[in-house]
XYZ file of C-alpha atoms in Angstrom:
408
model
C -40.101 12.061 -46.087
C -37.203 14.574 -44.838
C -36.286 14.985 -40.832
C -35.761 18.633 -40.645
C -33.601 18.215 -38.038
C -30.705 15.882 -38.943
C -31.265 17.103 -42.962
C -31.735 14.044 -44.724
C -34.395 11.462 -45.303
C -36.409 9.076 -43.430
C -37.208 6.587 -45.689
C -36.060 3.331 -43.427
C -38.372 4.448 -40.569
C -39.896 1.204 -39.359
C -36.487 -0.833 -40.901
C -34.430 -2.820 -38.806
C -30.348 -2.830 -38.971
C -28.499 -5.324 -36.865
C -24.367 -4.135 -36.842
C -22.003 -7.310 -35.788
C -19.460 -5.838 -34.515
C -19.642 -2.906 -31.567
C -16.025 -1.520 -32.646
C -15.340 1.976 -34.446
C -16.581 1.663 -37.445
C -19.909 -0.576 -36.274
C -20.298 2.373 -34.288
C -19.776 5.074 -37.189
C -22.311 2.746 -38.863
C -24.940 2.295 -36.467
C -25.046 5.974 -36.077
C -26.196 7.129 -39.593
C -28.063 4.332 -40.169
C -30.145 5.056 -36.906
C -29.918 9.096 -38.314
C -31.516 7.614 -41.842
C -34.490 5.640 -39.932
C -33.435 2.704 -39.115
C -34.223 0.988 -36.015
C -30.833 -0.277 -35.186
C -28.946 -2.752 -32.788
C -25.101 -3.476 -31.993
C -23.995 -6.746 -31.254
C -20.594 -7.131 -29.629
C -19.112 -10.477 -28.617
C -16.683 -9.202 -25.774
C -18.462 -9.364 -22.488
C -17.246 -5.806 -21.711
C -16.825 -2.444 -22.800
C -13.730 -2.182 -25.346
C -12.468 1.180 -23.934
C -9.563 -0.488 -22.503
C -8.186 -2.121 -26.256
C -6.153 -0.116 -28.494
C -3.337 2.536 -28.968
C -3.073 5.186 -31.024
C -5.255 6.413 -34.430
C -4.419 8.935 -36.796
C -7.360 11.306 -36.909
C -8.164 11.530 -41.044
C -11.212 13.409 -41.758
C -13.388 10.442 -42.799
C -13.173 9.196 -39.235
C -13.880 13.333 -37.937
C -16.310 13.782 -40.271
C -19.232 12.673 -37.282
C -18.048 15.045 -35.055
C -17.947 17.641 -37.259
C -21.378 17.566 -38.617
C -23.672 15.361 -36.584
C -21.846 15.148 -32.875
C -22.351 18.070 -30.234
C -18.405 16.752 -29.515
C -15.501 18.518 -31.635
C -12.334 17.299 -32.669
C -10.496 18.803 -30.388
C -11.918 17.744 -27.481
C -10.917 14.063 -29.012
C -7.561 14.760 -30.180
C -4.062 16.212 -29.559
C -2.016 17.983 -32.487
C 1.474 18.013 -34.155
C 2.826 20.733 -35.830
C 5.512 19.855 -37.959
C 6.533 15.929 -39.844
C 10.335 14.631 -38.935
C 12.651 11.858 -39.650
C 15.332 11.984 -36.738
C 18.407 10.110 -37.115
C 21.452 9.683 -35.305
C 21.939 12.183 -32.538
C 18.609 13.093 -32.908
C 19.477 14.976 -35.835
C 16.615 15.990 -37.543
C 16.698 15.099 -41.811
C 13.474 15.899 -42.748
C 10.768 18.922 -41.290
C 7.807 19.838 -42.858
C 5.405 21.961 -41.409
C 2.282 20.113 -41.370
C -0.941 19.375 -38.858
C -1.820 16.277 -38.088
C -4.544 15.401 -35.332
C -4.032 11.659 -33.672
C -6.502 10.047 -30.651
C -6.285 7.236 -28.349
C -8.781 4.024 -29.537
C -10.318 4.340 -26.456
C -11.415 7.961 -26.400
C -12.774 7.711 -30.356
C -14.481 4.359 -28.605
C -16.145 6.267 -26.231
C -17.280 9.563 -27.697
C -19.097 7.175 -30.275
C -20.459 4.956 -27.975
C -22.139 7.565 -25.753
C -23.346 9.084 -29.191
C -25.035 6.215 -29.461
C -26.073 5.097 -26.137
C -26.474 1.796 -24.418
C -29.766 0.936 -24.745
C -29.275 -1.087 -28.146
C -25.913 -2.020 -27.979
C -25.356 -5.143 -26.792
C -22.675 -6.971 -24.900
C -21.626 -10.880 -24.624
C -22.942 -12.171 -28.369
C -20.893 -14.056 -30.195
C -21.867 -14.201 -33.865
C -22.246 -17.725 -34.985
C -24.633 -18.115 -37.876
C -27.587 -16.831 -39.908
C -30.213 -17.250 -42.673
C -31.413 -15.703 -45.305
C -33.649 -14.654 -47.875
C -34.422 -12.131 -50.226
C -35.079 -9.201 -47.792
C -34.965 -10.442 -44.270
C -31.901 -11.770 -42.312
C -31.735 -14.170 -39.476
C -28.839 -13.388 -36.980
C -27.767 -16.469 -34.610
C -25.365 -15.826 -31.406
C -23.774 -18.270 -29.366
C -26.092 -17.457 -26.198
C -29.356 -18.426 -27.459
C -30.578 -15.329 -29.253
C -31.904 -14.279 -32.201
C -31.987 -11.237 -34.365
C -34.182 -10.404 -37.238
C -33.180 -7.659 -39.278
C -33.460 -5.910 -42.710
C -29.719 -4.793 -43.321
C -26.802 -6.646 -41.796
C -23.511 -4.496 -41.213
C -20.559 -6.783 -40.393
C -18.020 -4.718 -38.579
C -16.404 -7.474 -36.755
C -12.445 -6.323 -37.432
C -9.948 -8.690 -38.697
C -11.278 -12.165 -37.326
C -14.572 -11.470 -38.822
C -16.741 -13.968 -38.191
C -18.995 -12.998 -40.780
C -16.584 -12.698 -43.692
C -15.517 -16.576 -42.887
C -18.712 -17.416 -43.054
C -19.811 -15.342 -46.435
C -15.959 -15.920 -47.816
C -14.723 -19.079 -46.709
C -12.369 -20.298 -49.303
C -10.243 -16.681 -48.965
C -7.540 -15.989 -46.630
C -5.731 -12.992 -45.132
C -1.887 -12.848 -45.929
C 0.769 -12.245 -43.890
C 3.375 -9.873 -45.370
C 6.403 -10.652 -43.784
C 6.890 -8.297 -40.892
C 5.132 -7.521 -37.499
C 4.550 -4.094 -35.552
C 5.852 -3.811 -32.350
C 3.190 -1.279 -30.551
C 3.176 0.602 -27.214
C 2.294 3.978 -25.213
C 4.724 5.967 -22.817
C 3.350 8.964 -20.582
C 5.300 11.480 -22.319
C 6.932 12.739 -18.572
C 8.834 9.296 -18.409
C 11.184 9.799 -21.255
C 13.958 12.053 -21.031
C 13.156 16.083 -21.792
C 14.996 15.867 -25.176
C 12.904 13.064 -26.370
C 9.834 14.874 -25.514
C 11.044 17.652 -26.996
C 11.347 16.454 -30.613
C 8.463 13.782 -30.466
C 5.633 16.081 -28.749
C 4.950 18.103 -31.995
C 5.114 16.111 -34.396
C 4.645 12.944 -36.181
C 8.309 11.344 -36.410
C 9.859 8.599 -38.425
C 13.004 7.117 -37.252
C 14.761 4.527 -40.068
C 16.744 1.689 -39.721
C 17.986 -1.143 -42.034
C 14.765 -2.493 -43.132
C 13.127 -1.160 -40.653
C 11.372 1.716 -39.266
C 9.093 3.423 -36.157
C 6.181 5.867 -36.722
C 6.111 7.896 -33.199
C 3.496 10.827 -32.116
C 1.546 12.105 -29.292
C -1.834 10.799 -27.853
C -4.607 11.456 -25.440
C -3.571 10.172 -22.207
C -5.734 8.733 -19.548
C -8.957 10.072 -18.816
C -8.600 11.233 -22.438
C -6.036 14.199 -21.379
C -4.861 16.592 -23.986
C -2.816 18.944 -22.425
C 0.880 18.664 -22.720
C 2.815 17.277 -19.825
C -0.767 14.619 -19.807
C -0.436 12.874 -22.807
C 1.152 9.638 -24.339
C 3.650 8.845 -26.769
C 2.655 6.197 -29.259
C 4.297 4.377 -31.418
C 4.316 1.464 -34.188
C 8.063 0.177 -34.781
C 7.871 -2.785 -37.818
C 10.278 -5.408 -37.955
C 10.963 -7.931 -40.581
C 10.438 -11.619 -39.123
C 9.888 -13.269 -42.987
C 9.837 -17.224 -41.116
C 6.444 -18.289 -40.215
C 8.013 -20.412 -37.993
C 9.712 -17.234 -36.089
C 6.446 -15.909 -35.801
C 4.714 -18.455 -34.023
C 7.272 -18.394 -32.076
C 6.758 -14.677 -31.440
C 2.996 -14.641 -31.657
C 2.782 -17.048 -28.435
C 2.346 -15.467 -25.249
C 3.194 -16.653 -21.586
C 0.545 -18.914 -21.431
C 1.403 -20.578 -24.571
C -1.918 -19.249 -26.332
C -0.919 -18.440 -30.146
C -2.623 -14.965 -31.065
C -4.173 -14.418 -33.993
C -4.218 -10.832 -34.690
C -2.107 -9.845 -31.682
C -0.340 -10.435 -28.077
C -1.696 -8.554 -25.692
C 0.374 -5.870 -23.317
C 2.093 -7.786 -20.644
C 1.681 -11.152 -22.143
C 4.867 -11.059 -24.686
C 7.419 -13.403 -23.816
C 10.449 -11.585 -21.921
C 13.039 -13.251 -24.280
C 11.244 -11.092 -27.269
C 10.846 -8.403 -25.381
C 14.668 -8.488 -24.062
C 15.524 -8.469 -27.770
C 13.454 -5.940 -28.883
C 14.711 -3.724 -26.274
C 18.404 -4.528 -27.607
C 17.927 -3.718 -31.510
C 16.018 -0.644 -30.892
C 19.416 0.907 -31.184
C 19.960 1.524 -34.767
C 16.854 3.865 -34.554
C 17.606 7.602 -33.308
C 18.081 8.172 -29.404
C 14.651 9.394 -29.369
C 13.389 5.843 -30.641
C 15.466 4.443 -28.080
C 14.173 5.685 -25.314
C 10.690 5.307 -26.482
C 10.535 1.392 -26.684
C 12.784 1.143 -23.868
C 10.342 3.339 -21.590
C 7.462 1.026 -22.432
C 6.676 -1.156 -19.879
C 4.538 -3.494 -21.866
C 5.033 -3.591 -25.417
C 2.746 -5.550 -27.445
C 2.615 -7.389 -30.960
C 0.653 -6.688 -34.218
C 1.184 -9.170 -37.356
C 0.792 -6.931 -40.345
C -2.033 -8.473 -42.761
C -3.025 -7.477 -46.088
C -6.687 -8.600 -47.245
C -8.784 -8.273 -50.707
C -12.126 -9.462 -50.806
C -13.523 -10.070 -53.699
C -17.078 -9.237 -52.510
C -18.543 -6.694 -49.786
C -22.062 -7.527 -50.374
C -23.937 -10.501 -49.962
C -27.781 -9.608 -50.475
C -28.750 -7.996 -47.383
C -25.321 -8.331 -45.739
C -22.178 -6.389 -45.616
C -18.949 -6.098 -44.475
C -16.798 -2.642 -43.876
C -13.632 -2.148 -42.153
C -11.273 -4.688 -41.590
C -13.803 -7.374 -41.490
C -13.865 -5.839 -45.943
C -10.375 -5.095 -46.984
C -7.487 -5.338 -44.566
C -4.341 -2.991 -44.846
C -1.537 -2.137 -43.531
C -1.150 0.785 -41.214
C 1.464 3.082 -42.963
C -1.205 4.955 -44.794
C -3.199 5.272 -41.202
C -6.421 4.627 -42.733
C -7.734 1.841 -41.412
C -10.216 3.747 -39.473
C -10.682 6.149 -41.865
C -11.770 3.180 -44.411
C -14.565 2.023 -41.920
C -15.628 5.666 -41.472
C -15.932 6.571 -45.141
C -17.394 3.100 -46.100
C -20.009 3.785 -43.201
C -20.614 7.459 -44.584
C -21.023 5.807 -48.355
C -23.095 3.495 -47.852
C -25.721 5.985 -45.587
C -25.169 8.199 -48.531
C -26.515 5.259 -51.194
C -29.182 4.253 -49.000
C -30.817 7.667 -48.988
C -30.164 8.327 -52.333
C -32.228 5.491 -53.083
C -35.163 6.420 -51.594
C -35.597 3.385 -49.094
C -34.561 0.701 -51.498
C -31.888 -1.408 -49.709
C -31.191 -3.785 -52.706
C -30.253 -0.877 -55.219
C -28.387 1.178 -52.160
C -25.939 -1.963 -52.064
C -25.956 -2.460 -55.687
C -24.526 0.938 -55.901
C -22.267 0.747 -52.971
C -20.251 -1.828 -53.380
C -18.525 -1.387 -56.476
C -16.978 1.748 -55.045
C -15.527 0.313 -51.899
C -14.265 -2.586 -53.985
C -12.255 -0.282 -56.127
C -11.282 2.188 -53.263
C -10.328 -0.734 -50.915
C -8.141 -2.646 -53.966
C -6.241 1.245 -54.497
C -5.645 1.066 -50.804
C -3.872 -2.343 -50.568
C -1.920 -0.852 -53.777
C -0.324 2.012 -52.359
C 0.313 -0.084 -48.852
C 1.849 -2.636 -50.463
C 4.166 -0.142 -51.813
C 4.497 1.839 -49.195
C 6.002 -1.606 -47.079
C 8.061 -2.638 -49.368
C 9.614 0.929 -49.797
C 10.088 1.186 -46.169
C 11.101 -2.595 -45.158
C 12.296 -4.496 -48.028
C 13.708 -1.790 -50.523
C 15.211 0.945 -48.222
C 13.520 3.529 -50.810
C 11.599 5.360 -48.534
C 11.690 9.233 -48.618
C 9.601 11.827 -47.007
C 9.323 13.804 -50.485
C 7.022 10.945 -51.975
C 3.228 12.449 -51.875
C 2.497 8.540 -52.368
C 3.913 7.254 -49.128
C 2.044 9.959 -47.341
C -1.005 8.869 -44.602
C -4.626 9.302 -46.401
C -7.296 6.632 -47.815
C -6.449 7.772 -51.232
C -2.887 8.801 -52.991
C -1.940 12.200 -52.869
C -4.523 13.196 -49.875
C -4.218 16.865 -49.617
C -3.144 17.784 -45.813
C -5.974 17.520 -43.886
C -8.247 20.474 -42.817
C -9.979 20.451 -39.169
């Protein structure tokens, strides 16, 4: 059975896929599985809307790839552009330029173009994932309020803190690697007109002594892409190797201890204080960056390898699969091209789920394990060995090594 319209086939009509998870990639997923047949729901813990979470995302073309072929959005209503790649250093002298175009978004405006894609009427707010039951072909989803879904595919896409993968994985862990990011948006009119100069076309690096900051432009609010509108984003790593230093760091005002992250306007001032002092080993433009931001938040970089992504009927993509690092930018890209692969294995198997998965899995096993390869390298180059250079294809953003420059 073929839908002339959307160009593929039908073969799930009548199926039901639950998504855990109401995120970016649950999203992506939802999407072609609902485009393949499937009668599909999203189930989001938060009580609200997530367009509010987030900063910036590099735009690779496994996370475009929706709007380019199935939304009646394009990529650049989503997106602003760089021209050219730079390392500034002192002075703002520039050491490295290549010309090169890169397209970045905000979280939230990605969020939202793929949630009104999708529409409200099956995405659902305020349920917490807590348990479920199985069998050979039908799952049993359990939430916190009460409820109850019954479905025939499960798609975990419940980030970092999955709650599924504990559940399906208990025994393994998520490492820290020994450094956090330091994260935060400026309206690009509040930093000084030589800043915004040198940072508005172009994805920068700025390099310190074991350290560096990954800078470029944004959408701004109400998803603004004209110049003079826009943010500046930015991801600054810092080496804090003392688990006991980063509980310290990691708890906010109110003494809650984040997991994953502390929230704008929650970081202690003392941190913030002296964050806003060592900035200055990075180039003036870095400098007046973080200083500029009036609530800079915290990200614990994580690396994750599961050693399974399927679990009969269930599976995980995303972070809530393999976790990495965010020098490559791919994490989004990961969810969108696991999303897109396993759509593409479901309707090459002609409406058997079991076989889809049995294909699918491998593949994101070994593309997720390459990943974590090249990240791991690419961190220690950049915070541990002071060996990063611009000229090494391998340190480059992309899901896989040597990623040709992408095409939009």
């Amino acid at each position: 059975m073929i839908d002339i319209r959307k160009g593929h086939s039908m073969h799930y009509t009548g199926k039901r896929a639950a998504v855990v998870g109401g995120s970016i990639g649950g999203l992506t997923a939802a999407l072609l599985l609902r485009d393949l047949g499937f009668t599909v729901d999203v189930f989001e813990r938060t009580p609200g809307e997530l367009d509010g979470r987030g900063g910036g995302i590099v735009l690779q073309p496994e996370t475009l790839r929706w709007f380019k072929e199935r939304s009646s959005r394009r990529p650049d209503q989503l997106s602003t552009v760089s021209r050219f790649m730079r390392v500034i250093g002192a002075e703002n002298r520039i050491e490295f330029e290549e010309p090169v175009e890169w397209r970045f978004t905000s979280w939230g405006t990605l969020y939202r173009a793929l949630l009104s894609d999708f529409g409200r009427e099956h995405y659902h707010l305020a349920h917490t994932f807590i348990g479920m039951r199985r069998d050979s072909e039908i799952v049993d989803l359990e939430f916190a309020n009460g409820e109850h879904a019954i479905a025939d595919l499960v798609v975990f896409a419940d980030g970092i803190t999955s709650a599924g993968r504990r559940l399906l994985l208990p025994a393994e862990r998520i490492e820290y690697v020994g450094y956090i990011g330091w994260r935060g948006t400026v309206p690009e009119l509040q930093v000084a007109d030589d800043t915004r100069e040198i940072l508005g076309d172009s994805l920068s690096y700025s390099f310190g002594d074991h350290t560096h900051i990954c800078m470029y432009p944004i959408p701004g609010p109400n998803d603004a892409t004209k110049v003079g509108e826009r943010l500046l984003n930015y991801v600054w790593y810092r080496n804090i190797p003392d688990l006991s230093s980063l509980d310290e760091i990691m708890t906010d005002k109110t003494g809650f201890r984040g997991e994953v992250s502390v929230h704008p306007g929650k970081v202690q001032d003392q941190f913030v204080d002296e964050m806003r002092d060592a900035v200055s080993e990075l180039s003036p433009a870095a400098v007046d960056l973080v200083r500029s931001t009036e609530h800079p938040y915290i990200q614990p970089i994580m690396d994750f390898r599961p050693s399974r992504m399927a679990f009969g009927r269930v599976v995980t993509i995303g972070d809530a699969g393999f976790v990495a690092r965010p020098h490559a930018a791919a994490g989004t890209a990961k969810a969108a091209a696991e999303a897109w692969d396993l759509a593409d294995a479901l309707e090459a198997s002609a409406g058997d789920i079991d076989a889809a998965l049995g294909v699918w899995e491998p593949r994101q096993v070994k593309v997720g394990n390459a990943l974590v390869d090249r990240i791991e390298h690419m961190g220690r180059a950049a915070q541990f060995d002071n060996s990063w250079t611009p000229h090494d294809r391998s340190l480059r953003f992309g899901l896989h090594e040597g990623a040709i420059q992408p095409i939009y």
